[in-house]
Every structure is written in C-alpha cells, then in structure tokens.
PDB file of C-alpha atoms in Angstrom:
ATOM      1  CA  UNK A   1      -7.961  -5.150   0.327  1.00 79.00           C
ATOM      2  CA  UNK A   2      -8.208  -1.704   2.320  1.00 86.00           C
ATOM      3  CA  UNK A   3      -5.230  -1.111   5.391  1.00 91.00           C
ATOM      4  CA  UNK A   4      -5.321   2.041   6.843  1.00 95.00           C
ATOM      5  CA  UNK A   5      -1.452   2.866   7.819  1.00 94.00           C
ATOM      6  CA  UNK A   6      -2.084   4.989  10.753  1.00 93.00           C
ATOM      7  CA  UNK A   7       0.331   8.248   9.964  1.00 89.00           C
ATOM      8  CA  UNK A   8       0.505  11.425   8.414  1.00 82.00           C
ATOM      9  CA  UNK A   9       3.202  11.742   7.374  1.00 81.00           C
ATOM     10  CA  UNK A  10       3.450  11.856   3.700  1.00 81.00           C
ATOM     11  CA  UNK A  11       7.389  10.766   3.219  1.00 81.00           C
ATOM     12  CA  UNK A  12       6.351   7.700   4.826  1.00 81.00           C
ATOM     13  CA  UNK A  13       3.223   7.058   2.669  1.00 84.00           C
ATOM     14  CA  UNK A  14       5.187   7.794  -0.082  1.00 81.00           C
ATOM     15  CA  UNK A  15       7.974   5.197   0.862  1.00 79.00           C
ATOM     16  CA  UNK A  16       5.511   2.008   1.953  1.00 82.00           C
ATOM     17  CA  UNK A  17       3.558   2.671  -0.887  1.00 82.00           C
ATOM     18  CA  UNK A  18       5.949   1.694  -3.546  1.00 79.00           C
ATOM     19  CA  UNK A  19       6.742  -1.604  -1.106  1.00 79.00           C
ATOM     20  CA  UNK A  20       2.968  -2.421  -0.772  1.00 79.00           C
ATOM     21  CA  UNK A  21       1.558  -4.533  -4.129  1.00 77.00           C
ATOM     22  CA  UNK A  22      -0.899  -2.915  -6.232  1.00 77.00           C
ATOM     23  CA  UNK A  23      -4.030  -4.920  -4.473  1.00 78.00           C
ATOM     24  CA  UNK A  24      -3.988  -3.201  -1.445  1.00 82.00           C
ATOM     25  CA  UNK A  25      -5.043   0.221  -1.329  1.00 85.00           C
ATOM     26  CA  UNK A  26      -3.323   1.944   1.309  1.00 88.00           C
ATOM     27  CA  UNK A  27      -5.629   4.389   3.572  1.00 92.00           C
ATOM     28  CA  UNK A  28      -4.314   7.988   5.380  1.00 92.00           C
ATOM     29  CA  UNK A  29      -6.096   8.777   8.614  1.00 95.00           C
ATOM     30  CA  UNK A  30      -7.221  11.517   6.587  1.00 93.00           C
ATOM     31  CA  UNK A  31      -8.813   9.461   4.514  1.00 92.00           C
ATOM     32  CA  UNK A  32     -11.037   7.818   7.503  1.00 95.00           C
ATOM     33  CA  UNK A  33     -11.406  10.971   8.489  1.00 95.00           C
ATOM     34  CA  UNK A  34      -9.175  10.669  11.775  1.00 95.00           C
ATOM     35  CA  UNK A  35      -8.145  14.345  12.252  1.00 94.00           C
ATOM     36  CA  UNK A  36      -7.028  13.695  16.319  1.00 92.00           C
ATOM     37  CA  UNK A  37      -3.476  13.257  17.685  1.00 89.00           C
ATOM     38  CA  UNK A  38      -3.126   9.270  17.952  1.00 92.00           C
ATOM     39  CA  UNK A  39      -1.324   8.395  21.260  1.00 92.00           C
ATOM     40  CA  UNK A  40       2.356   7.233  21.438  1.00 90.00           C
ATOM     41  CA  UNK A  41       2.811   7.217  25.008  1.00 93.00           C
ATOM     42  CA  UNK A  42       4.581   3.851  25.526  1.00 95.00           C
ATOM     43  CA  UNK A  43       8.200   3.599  26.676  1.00 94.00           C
ATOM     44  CA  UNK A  44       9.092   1.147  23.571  1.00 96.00           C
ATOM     45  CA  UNK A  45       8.880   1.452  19.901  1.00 96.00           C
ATOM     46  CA  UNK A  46       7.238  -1.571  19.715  1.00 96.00           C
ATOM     47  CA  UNK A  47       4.413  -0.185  22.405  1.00 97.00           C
ATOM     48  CA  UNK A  48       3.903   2.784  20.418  1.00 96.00           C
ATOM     49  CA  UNK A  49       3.732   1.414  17.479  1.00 96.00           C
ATOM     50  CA  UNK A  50       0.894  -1.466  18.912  1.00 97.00           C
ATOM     51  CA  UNK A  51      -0.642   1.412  20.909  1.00 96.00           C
ATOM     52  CA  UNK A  52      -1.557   3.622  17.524  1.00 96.00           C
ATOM     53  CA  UNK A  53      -2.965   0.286  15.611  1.00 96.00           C
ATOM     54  CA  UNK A  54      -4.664  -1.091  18.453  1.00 96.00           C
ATOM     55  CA  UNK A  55      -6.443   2.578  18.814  1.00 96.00           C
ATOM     56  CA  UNK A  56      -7.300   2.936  14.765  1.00 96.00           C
ATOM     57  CA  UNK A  57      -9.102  -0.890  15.436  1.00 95.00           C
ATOM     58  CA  UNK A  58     -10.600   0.178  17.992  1.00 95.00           C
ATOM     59  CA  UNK A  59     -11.968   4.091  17.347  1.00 96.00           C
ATOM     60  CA  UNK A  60     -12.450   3.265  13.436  1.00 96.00           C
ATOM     61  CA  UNK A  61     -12.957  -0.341  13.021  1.00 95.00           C
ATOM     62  CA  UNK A  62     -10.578  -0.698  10.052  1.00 94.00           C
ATOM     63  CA  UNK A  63      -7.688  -3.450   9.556  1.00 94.00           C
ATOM     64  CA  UNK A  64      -4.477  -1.292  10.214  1.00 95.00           C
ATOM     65  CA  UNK A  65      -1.174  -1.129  10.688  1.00 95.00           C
ATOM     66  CA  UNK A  66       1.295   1.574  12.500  1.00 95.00           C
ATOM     67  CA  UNK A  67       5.239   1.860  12.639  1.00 93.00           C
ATOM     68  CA  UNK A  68       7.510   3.752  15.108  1.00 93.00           C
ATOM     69  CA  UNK A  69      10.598   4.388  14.177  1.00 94.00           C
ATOM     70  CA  UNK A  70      13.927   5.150  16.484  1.00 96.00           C
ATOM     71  CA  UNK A  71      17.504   6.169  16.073  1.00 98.00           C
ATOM     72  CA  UNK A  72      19.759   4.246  18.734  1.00 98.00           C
ATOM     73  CA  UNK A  73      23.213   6.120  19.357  1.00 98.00           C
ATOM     74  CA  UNK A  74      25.761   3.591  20.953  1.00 98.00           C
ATOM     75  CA  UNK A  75      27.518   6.805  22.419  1.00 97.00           C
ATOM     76  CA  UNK A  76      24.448   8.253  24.130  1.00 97.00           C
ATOM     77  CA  UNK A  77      23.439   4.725  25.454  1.00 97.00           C
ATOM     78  CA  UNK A  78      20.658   4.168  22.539  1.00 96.00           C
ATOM     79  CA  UNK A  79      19.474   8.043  22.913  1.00 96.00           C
ATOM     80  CA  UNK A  80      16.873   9.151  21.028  1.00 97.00           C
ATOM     81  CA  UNK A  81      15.371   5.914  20.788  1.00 96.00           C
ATOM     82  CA  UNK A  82      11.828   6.078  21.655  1.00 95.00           C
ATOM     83  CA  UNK A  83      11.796   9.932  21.745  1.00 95.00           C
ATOM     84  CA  UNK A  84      13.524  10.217  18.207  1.00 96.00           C
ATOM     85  CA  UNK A  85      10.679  12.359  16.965  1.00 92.00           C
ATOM     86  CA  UNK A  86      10.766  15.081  20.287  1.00 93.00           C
ATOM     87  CA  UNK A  87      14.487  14.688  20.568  1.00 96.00           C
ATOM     88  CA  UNK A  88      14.769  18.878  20.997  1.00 95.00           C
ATOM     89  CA  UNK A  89      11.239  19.246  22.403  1.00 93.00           C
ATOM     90  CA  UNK A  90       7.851  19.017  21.281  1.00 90.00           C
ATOM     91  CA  UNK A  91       7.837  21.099  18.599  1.00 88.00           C
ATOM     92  CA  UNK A  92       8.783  17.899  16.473  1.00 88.00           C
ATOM     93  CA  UNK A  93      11.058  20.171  14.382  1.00 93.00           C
ATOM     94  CA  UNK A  94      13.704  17.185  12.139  1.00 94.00           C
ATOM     95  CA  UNK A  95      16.139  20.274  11.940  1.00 95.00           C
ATOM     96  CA  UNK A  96      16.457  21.287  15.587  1.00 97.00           C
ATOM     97  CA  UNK A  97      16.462  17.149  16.089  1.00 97.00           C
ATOM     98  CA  UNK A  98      19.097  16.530  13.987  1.00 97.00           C
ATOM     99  CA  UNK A  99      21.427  19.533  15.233  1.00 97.00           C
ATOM    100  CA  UNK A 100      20.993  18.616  19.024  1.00 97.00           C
ATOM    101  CA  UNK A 101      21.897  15.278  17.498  1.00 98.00           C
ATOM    102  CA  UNK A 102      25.694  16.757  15.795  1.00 97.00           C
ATOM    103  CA  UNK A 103      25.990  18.732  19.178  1.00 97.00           C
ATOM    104  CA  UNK A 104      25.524  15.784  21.428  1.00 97.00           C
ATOM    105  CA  UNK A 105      28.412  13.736  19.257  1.00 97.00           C
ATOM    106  CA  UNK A 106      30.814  16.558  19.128  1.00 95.00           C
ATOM    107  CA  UNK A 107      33.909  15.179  20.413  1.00 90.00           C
ATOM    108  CA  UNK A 108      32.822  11.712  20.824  1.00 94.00           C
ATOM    109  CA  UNK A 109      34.724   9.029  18.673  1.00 95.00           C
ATOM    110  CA  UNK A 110      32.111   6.360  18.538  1.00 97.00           C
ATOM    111  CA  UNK A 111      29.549   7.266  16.347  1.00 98.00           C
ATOM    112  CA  UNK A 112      27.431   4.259  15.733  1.00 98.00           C
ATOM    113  CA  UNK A 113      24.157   4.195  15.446  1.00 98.00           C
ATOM    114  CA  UNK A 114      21.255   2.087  14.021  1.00 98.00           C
ATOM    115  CA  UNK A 115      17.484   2.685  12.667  1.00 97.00           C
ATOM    116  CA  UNK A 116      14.741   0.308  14.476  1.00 97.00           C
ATOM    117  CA  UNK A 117      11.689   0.384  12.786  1.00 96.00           C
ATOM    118  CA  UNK A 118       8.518  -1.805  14.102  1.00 97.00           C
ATOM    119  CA  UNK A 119       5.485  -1.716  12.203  1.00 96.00           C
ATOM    120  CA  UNK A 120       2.247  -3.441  14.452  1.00 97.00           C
ATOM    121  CA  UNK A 121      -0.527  -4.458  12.200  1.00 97.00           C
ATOM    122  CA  UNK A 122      -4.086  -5.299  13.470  1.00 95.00           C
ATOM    123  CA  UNK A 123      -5.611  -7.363  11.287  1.00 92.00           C
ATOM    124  CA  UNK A 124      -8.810  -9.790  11.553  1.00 88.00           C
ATOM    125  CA  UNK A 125      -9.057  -9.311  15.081  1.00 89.00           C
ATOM    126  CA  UNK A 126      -5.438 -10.045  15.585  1.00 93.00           C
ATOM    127  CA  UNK A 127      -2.337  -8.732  16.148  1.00 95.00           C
ATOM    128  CA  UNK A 128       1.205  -9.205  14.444  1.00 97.00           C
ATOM    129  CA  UNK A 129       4.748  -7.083  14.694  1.00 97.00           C
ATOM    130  CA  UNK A 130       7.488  -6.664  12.392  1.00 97.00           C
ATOM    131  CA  UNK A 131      10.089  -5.220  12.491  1.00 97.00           C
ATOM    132  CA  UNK A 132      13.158  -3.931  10.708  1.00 97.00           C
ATOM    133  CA  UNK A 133      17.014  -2.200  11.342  1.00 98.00           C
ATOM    134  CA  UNK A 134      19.358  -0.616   9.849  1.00 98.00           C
ATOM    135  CA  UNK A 135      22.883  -0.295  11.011  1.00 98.00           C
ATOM    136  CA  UNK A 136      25.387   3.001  10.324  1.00 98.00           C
ATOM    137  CA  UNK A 137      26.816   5.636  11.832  1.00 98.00           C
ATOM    138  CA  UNK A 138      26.086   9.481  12.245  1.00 98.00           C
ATOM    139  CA  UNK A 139      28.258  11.825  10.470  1.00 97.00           C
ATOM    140  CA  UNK A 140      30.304  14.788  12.033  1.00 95.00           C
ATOM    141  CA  UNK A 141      27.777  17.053   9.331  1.00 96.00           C
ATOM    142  CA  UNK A 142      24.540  16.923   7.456  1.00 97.00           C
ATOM    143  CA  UNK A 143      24.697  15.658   3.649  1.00 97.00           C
ATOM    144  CA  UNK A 144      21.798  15.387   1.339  1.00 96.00           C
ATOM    145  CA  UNK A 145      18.476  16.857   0.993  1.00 94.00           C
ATOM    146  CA  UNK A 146      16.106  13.962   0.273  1.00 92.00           C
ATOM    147  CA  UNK A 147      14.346  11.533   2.888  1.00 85.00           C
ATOM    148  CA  UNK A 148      13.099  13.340   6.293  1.00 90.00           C
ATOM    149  CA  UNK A 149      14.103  13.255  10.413  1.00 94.00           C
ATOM    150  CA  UNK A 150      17.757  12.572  10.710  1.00 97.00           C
ATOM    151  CA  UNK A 151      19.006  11.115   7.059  1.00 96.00           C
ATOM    152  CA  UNK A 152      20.869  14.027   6.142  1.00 97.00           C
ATOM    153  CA  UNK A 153      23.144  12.639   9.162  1.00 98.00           C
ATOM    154  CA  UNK A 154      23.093   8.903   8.863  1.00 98.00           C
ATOM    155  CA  UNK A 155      25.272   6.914   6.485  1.00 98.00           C
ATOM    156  CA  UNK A 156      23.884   3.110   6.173  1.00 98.00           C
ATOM    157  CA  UNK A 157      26.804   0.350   6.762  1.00 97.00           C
ATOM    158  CA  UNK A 158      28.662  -0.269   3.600  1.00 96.00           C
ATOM    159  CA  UNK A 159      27.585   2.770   2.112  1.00 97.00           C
ATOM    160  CA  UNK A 160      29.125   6.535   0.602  1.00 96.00           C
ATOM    161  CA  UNK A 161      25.896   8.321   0.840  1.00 97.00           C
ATOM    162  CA  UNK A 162      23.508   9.368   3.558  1.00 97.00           C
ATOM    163  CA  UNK A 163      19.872   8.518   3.481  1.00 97.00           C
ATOM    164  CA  UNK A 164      19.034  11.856   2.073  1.00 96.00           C
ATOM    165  CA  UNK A 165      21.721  11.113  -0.410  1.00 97.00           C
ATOM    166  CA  UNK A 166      19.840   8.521  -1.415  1.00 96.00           C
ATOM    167  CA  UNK A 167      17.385   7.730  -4.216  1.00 93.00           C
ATOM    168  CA  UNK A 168      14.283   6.415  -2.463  1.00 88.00           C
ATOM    169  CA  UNK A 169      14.223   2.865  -4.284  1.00 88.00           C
ATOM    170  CA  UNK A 170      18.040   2.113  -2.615  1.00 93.00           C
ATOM    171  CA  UNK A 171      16.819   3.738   0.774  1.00 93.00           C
ATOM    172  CA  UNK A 172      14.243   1.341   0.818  1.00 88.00           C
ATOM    173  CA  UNK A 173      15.761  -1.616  -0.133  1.00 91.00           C
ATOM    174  CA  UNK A 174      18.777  -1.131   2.625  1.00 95.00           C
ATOM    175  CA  UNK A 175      16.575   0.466   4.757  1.00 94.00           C
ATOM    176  CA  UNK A 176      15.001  -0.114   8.549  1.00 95.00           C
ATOM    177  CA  UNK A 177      11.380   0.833   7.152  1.00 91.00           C
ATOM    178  CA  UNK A 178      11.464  -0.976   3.957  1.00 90.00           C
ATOM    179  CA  UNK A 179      12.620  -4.235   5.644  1.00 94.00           C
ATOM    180  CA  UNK A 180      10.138  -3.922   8.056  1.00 95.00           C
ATOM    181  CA  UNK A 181       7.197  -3.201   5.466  1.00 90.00           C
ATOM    182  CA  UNK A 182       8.849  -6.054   3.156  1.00 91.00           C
ATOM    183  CA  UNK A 183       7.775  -8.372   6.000  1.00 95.00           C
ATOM    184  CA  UNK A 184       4.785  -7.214   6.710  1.00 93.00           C
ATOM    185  CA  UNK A 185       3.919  -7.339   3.058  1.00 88.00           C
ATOM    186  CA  UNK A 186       5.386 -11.562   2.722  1.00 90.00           C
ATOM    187  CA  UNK A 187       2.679 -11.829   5.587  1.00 91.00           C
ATOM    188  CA  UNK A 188       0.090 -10.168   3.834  1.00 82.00           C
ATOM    189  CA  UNK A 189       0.528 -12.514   0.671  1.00 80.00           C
ATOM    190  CA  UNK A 190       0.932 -15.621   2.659  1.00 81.00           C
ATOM    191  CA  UNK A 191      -2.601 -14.512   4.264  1.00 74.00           C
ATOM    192  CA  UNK A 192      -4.260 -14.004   0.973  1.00 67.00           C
ATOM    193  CA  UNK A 193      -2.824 -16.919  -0.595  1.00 70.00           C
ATOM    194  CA  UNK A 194      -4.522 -19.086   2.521  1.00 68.00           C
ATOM    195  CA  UNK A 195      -7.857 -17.281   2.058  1.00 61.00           C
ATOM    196  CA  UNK A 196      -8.391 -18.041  -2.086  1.00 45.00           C
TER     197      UNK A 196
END
C-alpha cells in the first residue's frame, strides 16, 4: 500500500515512519513531485490538517494523509495553537518561536501546556481524523537538542526530560504525534484485514 503523508518535513517523516508497519510505503510530496506550498489556512488544527489531505486527493489523486500540530498554553489562553508554526512571524524560524514562547511566560506561574496533534487521512474516497495529545508544561529554559519546533521547552507529564531530551522511540510512544499516527495505523490494519 502507497500513502503519501503530505509534509516536508523530514523530523516528521522520520518519526511516523518507524510507527507505520513495513507494508506501507510512506510517500514525500517530493516524491509525487508536489514542489508548491500546500494551504493551511483554516482557523483549526483539525481544518488544516483536512484542508492539506483533501488538496493532495484532489491535485494528485493519491490516498493521503496530513497532520497539524499545535502547542496550547493555558496562560496565553491556548496561544500558539493553530499558528504554532508562525508564532514569531512567517519566517517559520523554531528558534525565534520558541524564544517569543520563554518571553511570553516570563513571570507567569502557570505554565501548562499541551501538544494536539490531528492527522486527516483521505482514503478510498473518504475521509477519517485522528487525533492525539500530549499534556506538560513549558520550562523557564530550553533543554535538549534532539526533536524540532518547541521540544527543547516542553517537558511531557510525568517526565525529567524535555522532548529534545528525548530518544525518539520514548518521544513517540508518550507523544501527541505518535498517538495520533498509532491510531491512524489500528485503522489502517482493521481496513486491510476487512479487504483480504
């Protein structure tokens, strides 16, 4: 079975591919040769996430899936959120992100936070969500120099380390991506169990 997931980004190829089993080859969009900026201009994760399968369907024809990922701050009322990725502007940088990010907390006790990923998967003409989250909190400096975006800066629930403390087989298993591709994956097996 082919899927094109419908990113770039190569830390997140890297991570789904060690979730996804060995029968599904996982497709870049620079491997359909999909070389254009794929819109994101919903006000949700979910929507973005929907919006970037539904346009890889549609523009490419293959079976697909997308994620969007957001950090929710409790202390600046679920800030990034949707706009995790252009938190300091559109340059997209994870550095200046993650340092308007410390600046923004300075002096503020509750520092809370959780991971939402959604992944939206168009397959066989139809369309399926899943999604996954991971609770924590952001901490007063940046540990770690694994992982990408803002896990220097956010310790899981329960645990010592930061994301980009992290080995990537833990991050994944505790992580808002991994559960989110775990479920997408049980769906995936269910669906080719049906069709033998």
């Amino acid at each position: 079975m082919q899927l094109v997931f419908a990113t770039n980004n190569k830390n997140k190829i890297k991570e789904v591919q060690t979730l996804i089993p060995k029968d599904i080859q996982l497709l870049s969009l620079k491997d359909i040769g999909c070389f254009e900026e794929v819109p994101e201009t919903q006000n949700t994760i979910e929507g973005n996430a929907i919006q970037k399968a539904e346009y890889i369907k549609t523009h490419y024809g293959y079976d697909c899936f997308a994620d969007d990922t957001g950090l929710e701050v409790d202390a600046l009322n679920g800030a990034p959120g949707v706009f995790s990725a252009r938190y300091a502007g559109e340059q997209r940088s994870a550095i200046d992100n993650t340092n308007k990010l410390l600046n923004e907390l300075k002096n503020k006790p509750n520092r809370n936070a959780r991971f939402k990923t959604v992944m939206a998967l168009q397959f066989d003409n139809k369309q399926y969500t899943f999604s996954g989250i991971c609770k924590g909190e952001i901490t007063s400096e940046k540990h770690g120099k694994k992982g990408f975006g803002y896990d220097p800066v956010f310790k899981p629930e329960g645990e010592k380390l930061t994301f980009a403390q992290m080995d990537l087989q833990h991050k994944n298993r505790i992580g808002h991506r991994g559960k989110a591709v775990v479920k997408l994956v049980d769906f995936l097996n269910e669906l080719s169990k049906k069709n033998i």
